mmCIF file of C-alpha atoms in Angstrom:
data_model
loop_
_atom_site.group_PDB
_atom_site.id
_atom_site.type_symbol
_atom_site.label_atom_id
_atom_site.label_comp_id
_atom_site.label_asym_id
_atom_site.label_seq_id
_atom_site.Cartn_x
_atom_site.Cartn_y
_atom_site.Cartn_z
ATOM 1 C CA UNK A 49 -131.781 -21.143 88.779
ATOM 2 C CA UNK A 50 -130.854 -19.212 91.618
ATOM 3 C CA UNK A 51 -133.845 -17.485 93.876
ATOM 4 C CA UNK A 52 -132.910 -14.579 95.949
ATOM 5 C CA UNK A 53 -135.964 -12.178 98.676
ATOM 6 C CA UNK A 54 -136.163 -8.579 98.633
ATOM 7 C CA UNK A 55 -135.107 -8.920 102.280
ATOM 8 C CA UNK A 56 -131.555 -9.944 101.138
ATOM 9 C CA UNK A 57 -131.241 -6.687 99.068
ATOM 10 C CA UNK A 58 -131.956 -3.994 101.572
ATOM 11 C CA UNK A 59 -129.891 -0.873 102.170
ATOM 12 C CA UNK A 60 -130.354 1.696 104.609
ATOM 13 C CA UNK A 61 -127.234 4.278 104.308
ATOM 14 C CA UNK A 62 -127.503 7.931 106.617
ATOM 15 C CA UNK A 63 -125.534 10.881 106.430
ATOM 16 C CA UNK A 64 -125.477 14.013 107.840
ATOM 17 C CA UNK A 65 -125.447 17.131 105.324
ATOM 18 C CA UNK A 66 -123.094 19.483 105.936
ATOM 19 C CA UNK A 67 -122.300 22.964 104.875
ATOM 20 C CA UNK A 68 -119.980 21.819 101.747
ATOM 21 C CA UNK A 69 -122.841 19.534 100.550
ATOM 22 C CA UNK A 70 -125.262 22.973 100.119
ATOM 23 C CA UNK A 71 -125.876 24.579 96.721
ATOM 24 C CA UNK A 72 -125.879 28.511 96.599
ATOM 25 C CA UNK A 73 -129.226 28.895 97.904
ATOM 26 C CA UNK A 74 -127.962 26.957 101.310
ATOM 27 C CA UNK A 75 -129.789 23.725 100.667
ATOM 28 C CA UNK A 76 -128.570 20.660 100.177
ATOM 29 C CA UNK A 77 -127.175 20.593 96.078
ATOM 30 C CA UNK A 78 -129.935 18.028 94.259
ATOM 31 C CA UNK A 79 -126.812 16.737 92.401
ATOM 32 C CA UNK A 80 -125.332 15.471 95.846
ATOM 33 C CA UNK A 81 -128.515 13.434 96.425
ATOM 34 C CA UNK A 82 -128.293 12.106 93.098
ATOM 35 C CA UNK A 83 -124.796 10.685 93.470
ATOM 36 C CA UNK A 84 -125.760 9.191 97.002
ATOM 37 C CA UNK A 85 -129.206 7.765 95.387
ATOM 38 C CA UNK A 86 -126.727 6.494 92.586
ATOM 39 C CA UNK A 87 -124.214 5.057 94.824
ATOM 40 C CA UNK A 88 -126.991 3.243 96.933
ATOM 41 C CA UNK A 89 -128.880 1.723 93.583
ATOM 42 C CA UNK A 90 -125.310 0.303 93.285
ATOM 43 C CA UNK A 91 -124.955 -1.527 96.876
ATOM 44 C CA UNK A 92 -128.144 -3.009 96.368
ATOM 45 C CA UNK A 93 -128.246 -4.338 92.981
ATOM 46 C CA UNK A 94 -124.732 -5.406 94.058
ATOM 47 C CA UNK A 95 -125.690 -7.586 97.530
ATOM 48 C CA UNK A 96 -128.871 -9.081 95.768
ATOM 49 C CA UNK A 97 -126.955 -10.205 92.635
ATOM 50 C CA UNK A 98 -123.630 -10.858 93.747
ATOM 51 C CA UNK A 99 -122.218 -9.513 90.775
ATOM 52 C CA UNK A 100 -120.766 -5.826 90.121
ATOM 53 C CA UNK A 101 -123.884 -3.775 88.270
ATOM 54 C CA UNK A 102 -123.901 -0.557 86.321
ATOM 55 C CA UNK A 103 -126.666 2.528 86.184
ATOM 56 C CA UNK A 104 -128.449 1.557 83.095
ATOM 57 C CA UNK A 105 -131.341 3.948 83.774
ATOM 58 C CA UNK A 106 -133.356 6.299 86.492
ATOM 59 C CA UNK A 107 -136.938 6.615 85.773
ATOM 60 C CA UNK A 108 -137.432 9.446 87.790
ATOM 61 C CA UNK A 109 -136.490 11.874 90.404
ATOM 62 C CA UNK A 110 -138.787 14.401 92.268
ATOM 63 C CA UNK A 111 -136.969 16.435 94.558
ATOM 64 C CA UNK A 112 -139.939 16.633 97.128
ATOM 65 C CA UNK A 113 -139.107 18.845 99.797
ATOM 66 C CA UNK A 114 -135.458 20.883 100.331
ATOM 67 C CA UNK A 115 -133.110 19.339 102.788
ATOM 68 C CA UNK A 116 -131.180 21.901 105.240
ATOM 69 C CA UNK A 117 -127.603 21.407 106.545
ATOM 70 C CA UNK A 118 -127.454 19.915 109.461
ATOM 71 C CA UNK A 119 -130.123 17.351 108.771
ATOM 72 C CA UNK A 120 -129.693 13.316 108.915
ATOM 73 C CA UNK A 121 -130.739 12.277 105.537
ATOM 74 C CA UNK A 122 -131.220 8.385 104.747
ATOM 75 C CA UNK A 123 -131.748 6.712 101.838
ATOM 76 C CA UNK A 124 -133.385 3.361 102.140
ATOM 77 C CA UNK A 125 -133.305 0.835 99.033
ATOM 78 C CA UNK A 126 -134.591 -2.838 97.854
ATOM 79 C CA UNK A 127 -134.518 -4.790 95.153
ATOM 80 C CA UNK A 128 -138.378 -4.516 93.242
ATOM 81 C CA UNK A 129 -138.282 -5.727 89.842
ATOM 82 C CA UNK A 130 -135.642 -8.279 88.308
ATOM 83 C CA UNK A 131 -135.582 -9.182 84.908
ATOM 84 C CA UNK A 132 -133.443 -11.557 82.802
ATOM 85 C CA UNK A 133 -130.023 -8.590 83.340
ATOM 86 C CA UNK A 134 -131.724 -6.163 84.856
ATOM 87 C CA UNK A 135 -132.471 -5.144 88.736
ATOM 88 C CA UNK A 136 -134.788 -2.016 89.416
ATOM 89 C CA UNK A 137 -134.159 -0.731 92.755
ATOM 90 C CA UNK A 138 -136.818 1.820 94.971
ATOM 91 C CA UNK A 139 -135.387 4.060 96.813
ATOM 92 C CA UNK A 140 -137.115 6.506 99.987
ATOM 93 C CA UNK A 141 -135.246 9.400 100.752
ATOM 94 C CA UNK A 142 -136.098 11.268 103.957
ATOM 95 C CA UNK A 143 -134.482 14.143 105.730
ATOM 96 C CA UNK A 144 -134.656 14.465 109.716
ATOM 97 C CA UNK A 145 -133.818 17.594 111.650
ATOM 98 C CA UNK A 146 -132.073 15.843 114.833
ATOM 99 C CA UNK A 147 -133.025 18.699 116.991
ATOM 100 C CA UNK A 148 -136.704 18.452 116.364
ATOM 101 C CA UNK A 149 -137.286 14.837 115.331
ATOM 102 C CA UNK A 150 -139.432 16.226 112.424
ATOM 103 C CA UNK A 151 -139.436 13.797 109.502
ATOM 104 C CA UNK A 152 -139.638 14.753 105.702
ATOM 105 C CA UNK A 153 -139.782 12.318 102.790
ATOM 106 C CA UNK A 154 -137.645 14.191 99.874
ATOM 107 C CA UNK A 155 -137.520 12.050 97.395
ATOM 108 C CA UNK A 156 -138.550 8.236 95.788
ATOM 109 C CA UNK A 157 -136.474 7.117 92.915
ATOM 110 C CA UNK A 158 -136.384 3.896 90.715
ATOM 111 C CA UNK A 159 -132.654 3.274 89.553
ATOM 112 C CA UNK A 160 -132.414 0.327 86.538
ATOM 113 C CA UNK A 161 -129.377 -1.139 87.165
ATOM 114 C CA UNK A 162 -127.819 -3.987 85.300
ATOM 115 C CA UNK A 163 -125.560 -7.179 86.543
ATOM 116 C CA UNK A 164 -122.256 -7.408 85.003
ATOM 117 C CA UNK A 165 -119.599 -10.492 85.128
ATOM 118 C CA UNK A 166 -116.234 -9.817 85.140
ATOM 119 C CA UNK A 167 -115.254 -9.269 81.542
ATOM 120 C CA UNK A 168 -118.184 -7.039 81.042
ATOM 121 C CA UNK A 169 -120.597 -8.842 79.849
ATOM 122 C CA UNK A 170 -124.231 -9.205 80.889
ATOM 123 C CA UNK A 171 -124.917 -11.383 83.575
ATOM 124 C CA UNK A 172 -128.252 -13.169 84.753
ATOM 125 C CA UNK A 173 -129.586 -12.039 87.460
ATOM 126 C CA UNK A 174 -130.840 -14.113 90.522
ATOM 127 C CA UNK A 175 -134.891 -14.400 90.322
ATOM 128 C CA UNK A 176 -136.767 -12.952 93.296
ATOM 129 C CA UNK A 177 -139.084 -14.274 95.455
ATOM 130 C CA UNK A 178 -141.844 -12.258 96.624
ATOM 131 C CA UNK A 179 -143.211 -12.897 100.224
ATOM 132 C CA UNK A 180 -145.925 -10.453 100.702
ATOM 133 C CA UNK A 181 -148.502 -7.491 99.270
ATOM 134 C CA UNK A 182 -145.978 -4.761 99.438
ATOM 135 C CA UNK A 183 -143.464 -5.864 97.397
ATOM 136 C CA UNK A 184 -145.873 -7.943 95.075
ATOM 137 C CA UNK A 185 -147.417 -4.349 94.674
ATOM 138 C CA UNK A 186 -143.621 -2.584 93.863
ATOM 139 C CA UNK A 187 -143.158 -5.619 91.494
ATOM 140 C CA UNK A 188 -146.080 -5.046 89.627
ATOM 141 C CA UNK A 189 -145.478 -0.905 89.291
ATOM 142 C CA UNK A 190 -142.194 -1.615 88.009
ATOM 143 C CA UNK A 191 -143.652 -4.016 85.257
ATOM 144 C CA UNK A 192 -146.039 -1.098 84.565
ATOM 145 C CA UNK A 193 -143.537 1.664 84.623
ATOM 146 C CA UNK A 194 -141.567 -0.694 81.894
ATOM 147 C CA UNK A 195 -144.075 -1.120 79.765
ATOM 148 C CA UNK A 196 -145.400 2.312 80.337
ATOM 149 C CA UNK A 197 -142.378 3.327 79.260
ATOM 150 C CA UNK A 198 -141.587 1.357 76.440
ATOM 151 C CA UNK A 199 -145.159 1.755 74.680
ATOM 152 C CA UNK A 200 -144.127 5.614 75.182
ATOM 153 C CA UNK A 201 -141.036 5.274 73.346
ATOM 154 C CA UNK A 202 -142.492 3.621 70.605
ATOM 155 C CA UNK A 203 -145.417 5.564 69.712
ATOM 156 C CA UNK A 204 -143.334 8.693 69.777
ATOM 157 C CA UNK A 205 -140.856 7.075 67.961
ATOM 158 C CA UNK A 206 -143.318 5.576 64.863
ATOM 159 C CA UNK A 207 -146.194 7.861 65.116
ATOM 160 C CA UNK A 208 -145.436 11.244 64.931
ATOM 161 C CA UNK A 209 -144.972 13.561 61.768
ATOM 162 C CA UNK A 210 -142.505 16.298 63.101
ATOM 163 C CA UNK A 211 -143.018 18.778 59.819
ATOM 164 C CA UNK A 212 -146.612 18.106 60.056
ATOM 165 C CA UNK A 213 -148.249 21.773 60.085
ATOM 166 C CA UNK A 214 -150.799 20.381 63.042
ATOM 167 C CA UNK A 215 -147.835 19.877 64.890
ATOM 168 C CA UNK A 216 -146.138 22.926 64.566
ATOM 169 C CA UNK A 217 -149.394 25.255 65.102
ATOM 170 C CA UNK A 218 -150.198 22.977 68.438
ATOM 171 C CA UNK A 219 -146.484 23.845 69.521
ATOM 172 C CA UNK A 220 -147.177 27.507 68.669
ATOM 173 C CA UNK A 221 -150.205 27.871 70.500
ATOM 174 C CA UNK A 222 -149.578 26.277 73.407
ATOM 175 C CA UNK A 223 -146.098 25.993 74.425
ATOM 176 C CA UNK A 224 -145.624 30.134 73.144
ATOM 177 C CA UNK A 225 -142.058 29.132 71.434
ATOM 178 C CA UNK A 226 -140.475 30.014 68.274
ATOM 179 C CA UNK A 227 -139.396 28.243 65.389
ATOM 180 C CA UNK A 228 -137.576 28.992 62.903
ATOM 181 C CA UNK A 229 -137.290 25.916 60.597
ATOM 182 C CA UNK A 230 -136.894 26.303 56.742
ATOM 183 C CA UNK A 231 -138.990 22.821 55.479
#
């Protein structure tokens, strides 16, 4: 079995935002980020596992603060969780303006990536070796967020009546929408 650090999977990638990276509004377009978040996910799942990987999943992205053109944005990303196929990668986004020096963290993401051999198929993953609180802490939040996540999808998935009438008054009331269902 093959044991790999979090050290060995770091990624720090900068860019400067220019005016053809902007949206209509004149900040920087959120689906711009996304692809560089996606591309970086990619490098590091790749240099931990040595193997090409795929997006299999993003957990969740919070665009924190706007980023301007003309700022230095950099995307820093490690390896925090790896399961049997599967890498989750952090990732810190922050925007500088280089004429101030002012700092802004924009986003944190969590991409779930997953190792792939050459024909395609799933490959294992190297384990990871954890050598101290910080990413012992990211570890365990990942293991939360999975489990979070996959007690989520099942009670949603077993539990709930969608016809129920207590259901469709509670949607009524408090979420003002319409529907227009024929049971």
């Amino acid at each position: 079995m093959i044991y790999k650090t979090v050290q060995s999977s770091l990624i720090t990638f900068s860019q400067l935002m220019l005016p053809s990276h902007s949206n209509f509004s004149g900040k920087i377009h959120g689906g711009f980020i996304l692809s560089l978040l996606d591309q970086i996910a990619f490098a590091c799942a790749s240099k931990y596992s040595g193997k090409y990987c795929v997006t299999a999943s993003v957990d969740r992205v919070d665009f924190l603060s706007p980023v301007e053109v003309g700022e230095l944005l950099t995307l820093k990303a490690s390896v925090n969780y790896v399961g049997k196929t599967s890498i989750v990668v952090g990732i810190r986004v922050d925007s500088q303006n280089i004429q101030t020096g002012e700092i802004k963290h924009c986003n944190s993401s969590y991409f779930t990536m997953i190792c792939k051999e050459e024909d395609g198929q799933k490959a294992e993953a190297p384990k990871l070796i954890l050598k101290d609180l910080d990413e012992v802490r990211r570890f365990y939040k990942a293991i939360h967020r999975i489990e979070q996540h996959r007690n989520t999808s099942q009670q949603l998935s077993d539990s709930i009546d969608y016809k129920s009438e207590e259901l469709i008054n509670y949607l009524l009331e408090k979420y003002n929408v319409k529907i227009e269902i024929d049971f």
